[in-house]
Coordinates of C-alpha atoms in Angstrom, one line a residue:
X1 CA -12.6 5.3 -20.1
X2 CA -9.0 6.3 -18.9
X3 CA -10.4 8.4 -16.4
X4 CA -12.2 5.1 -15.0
X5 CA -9.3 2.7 -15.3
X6 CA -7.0 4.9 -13.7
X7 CA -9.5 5.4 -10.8
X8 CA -10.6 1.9 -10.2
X9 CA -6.3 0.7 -10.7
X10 CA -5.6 3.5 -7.6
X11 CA -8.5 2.5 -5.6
X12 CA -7.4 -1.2 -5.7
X13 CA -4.2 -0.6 -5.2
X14 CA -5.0 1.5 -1.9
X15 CA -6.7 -1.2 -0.5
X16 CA -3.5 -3.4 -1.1
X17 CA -1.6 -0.6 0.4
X18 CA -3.8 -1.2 3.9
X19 CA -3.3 -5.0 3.5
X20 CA 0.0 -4.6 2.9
X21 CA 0.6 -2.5 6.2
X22 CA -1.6 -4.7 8.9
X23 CA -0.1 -6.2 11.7
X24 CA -1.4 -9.7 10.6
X25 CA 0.8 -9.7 7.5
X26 CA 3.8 -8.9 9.0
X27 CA 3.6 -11.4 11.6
X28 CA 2.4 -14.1 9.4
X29 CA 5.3 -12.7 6.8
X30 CA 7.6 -16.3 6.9
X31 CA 4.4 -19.1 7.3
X32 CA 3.1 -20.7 4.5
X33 CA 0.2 -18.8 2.4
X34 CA -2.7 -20.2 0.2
X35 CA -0.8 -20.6 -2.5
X36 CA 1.5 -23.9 -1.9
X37 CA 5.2 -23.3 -2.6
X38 CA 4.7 -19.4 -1.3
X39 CA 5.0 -17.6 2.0
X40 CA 2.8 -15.2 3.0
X41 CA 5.8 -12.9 2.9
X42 CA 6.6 -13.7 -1.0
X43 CA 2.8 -13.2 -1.7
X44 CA 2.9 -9.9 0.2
X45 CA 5.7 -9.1 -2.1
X46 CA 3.8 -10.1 -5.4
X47 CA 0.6 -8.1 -4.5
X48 CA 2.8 -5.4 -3.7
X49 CA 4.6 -5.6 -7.1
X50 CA 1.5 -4.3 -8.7
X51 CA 1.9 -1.1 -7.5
X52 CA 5.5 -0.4 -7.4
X53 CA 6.2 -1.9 -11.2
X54 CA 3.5 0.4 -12.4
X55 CA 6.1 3.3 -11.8
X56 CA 9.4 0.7 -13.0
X57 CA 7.5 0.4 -16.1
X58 CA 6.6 4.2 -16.4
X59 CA 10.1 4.9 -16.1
X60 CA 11.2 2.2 -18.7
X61 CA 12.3 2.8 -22.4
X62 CA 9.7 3.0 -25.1
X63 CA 11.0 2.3 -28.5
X64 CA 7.4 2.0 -30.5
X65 CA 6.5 -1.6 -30.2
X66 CA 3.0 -2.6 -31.3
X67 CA 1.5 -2.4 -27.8
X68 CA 0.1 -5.7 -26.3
X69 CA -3.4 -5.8 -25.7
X70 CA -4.3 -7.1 -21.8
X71 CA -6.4 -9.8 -23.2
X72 CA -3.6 -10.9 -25.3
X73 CA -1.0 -10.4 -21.7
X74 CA -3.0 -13.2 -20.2
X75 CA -4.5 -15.4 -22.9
X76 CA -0.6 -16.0 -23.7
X77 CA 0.6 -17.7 -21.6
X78 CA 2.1 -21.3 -20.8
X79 CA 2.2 -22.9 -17.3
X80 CA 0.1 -20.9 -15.1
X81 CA -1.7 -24.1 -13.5
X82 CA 2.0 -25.7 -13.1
X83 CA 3.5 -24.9 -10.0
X84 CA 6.9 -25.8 -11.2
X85 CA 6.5 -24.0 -15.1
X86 CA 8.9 -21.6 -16.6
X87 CA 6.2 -18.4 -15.2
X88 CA 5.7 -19.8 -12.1
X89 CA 9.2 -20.0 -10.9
X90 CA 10.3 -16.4 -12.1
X91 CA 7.0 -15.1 -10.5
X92 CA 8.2 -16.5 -7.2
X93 CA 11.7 -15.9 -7.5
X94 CA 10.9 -12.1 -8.4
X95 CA 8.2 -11.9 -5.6
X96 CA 10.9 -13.3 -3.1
X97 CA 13.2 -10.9 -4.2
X98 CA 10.8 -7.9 -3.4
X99 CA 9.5 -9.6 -0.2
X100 CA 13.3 -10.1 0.9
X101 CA 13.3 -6.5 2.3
X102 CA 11.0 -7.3 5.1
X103 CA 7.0 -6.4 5.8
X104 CA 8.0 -3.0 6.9
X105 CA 9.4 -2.0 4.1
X106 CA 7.8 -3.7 1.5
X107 CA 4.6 -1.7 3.3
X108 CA 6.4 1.5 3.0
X109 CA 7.8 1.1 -0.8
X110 CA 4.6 0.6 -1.8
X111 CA 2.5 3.3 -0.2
X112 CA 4.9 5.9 -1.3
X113 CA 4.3 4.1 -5.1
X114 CA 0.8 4.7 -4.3
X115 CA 1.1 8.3 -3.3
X116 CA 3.7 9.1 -6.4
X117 CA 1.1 7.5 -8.7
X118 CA -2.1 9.2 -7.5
X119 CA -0.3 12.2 -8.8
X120 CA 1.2 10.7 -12.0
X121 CA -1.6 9.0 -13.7
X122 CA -3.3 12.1 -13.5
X123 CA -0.7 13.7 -15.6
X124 CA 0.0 11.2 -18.3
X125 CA -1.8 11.5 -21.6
X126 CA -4.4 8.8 -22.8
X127 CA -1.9 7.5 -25.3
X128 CA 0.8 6.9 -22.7
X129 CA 3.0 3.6 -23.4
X130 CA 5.0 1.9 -20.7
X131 CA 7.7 -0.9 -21.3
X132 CA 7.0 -4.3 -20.1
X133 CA 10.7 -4.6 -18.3
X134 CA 10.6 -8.5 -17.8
X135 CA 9.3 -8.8 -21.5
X136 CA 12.4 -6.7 -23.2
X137 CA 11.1 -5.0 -26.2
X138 CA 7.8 -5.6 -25.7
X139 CA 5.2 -2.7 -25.0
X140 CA 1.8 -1.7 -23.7
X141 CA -0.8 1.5 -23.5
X142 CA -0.5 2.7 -20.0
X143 CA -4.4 1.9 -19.8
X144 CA -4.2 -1.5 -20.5
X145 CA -1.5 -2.3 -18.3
X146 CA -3.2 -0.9 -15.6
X147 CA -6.2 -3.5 -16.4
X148 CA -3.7 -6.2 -15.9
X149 CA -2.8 -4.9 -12.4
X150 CA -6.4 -4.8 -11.4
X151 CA -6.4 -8.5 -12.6
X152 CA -3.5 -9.1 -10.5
X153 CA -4.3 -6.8 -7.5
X154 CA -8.2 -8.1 -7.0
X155 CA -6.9 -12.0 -7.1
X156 CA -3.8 -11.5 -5.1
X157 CA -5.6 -9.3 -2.4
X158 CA -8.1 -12.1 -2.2
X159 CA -4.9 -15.3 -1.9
X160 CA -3.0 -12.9 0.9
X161 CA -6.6 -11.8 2.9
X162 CA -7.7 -15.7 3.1
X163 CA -3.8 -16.2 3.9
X164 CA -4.1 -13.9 7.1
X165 CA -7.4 -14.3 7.9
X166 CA -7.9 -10.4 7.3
X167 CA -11.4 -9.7 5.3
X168 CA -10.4 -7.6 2.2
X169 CA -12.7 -7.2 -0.6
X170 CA -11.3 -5.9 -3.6
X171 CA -13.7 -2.4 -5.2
X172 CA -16.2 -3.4 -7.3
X173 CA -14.1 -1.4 -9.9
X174 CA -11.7 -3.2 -10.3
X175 CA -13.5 -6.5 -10.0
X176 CA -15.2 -5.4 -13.2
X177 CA -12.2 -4.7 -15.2
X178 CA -10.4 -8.0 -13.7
X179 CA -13.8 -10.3 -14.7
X180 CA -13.9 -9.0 -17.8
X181 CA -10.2 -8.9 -18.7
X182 CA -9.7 -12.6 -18.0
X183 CA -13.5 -13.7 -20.1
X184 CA -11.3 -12.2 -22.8
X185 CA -8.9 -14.0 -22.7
X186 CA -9.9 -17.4 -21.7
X187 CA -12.7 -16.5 -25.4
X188 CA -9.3 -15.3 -27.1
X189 CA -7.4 -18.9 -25.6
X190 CA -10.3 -21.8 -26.1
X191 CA -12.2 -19.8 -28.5
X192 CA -16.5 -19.5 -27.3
X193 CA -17.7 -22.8 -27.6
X194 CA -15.2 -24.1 -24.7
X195 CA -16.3 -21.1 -22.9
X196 CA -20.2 -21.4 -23.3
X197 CA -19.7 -24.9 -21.8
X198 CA -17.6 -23.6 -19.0
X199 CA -20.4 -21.4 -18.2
X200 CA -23.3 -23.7 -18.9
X201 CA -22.3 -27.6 -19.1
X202 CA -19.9 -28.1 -16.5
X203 CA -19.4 -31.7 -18.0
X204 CA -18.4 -31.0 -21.5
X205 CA -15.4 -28.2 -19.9
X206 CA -13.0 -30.4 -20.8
X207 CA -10.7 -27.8 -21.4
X208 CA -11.0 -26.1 -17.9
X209 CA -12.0 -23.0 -20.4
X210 CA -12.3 -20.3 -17.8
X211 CA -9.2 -21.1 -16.1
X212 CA -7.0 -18.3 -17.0
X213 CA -4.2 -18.3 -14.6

């Protein structure tokens, strides 16, 4: 299983690293992108956060936390449909920071990641834990972080391709593990009853069950 998660995480995060470097995103880098409140630059920046915090968090300081699970990562939190919630704002602010350097840059930072990681994960045992640095103290397996950046990388590469008009379809690998990471946790957040009406009576979703982030 860590073989495929490593695999599918690297393959996604390739094909961000191609996004990442195409004329279209650079020149599009300050207009406005799918996402209201963001620029294609500060999306560009997000997307490319997924690979270069893979390292940050490699590099971070594990005390021995009880790691968190990736369904628990997502089904957690608070705000994500808000534009103007406690998340949202430090997701943008921290994406604006990264994008800040300029498309060039941002490109090159994270195909280097890339490159340094294709080695790395190869290397690092199954029970590997990483620190989540904006989260201090808190802790996951290197595994199941990795299944949150395929969440991350397979819906950001689809918000910044639409935003460029650039086709980009994320490997069916990592689709997988993103699909089935956020069923999780929209089960573990509404519990299966909200969820079989999500997915069957449309009407009765009054919870917007399968609405994770």
């Amino acid at each position: 299983m860590t073989d495929g998660i490593r695999k599918a995480y690297l393959q996604a995060a390739e094909t961000a690293v191609h996004l990442l470097a195409t004329e279209e995103v650079a020149r599009r880098w300050e207009t406005e992108s799918v996402l209201p409140g963001m620029s294609v630059g500060g999306l560009a920046g997000h997307l490319a956060r997924s690979v270069l915090q893979v390292e940050w968090f490699l590099d971070g300081q594990v005390l021995g936390a009880e790691p968190v699970s990736p369904v628990r990562y997502y089904a957690r939190l608070v705000g994500t449909s808000l534009p103007d919630s406690a998340l949202n704002v430090g997701v943008r602010a921290r994406s604006e920071e990264t994008a800040a350097a300029g498309p060039a840059a941002v490109s090159e930072q994270a195909r280097a990641a890339w490159e340094r990681l294709t080695r790395r994960l190869a290397e690092e045992p199954a029970d590997r834990r990483v620190a989540v640095l904006h989260r201090p103290g808190e802790e996951m397996l290197l595994d199941g972080y990795l299944q949150t950046r395929c969440v991350e990388l397979a819906v950001h590469l689809d918000d910044l391709s639409l935003s460029v008009e650039t086709p980009c379809r994320t490997p069916e690998a990592a689709l997988a593990i993103a699909v089935d990471v956020l069923t999780a946790a929209a089960r573990d957040r509404h519990g299966d009853q909200a969820v079989l009406h999500a997915l069957t009576r449309r009407e009765r979703d009054t919870a917007q069950a399968l609405r994770v982030l």
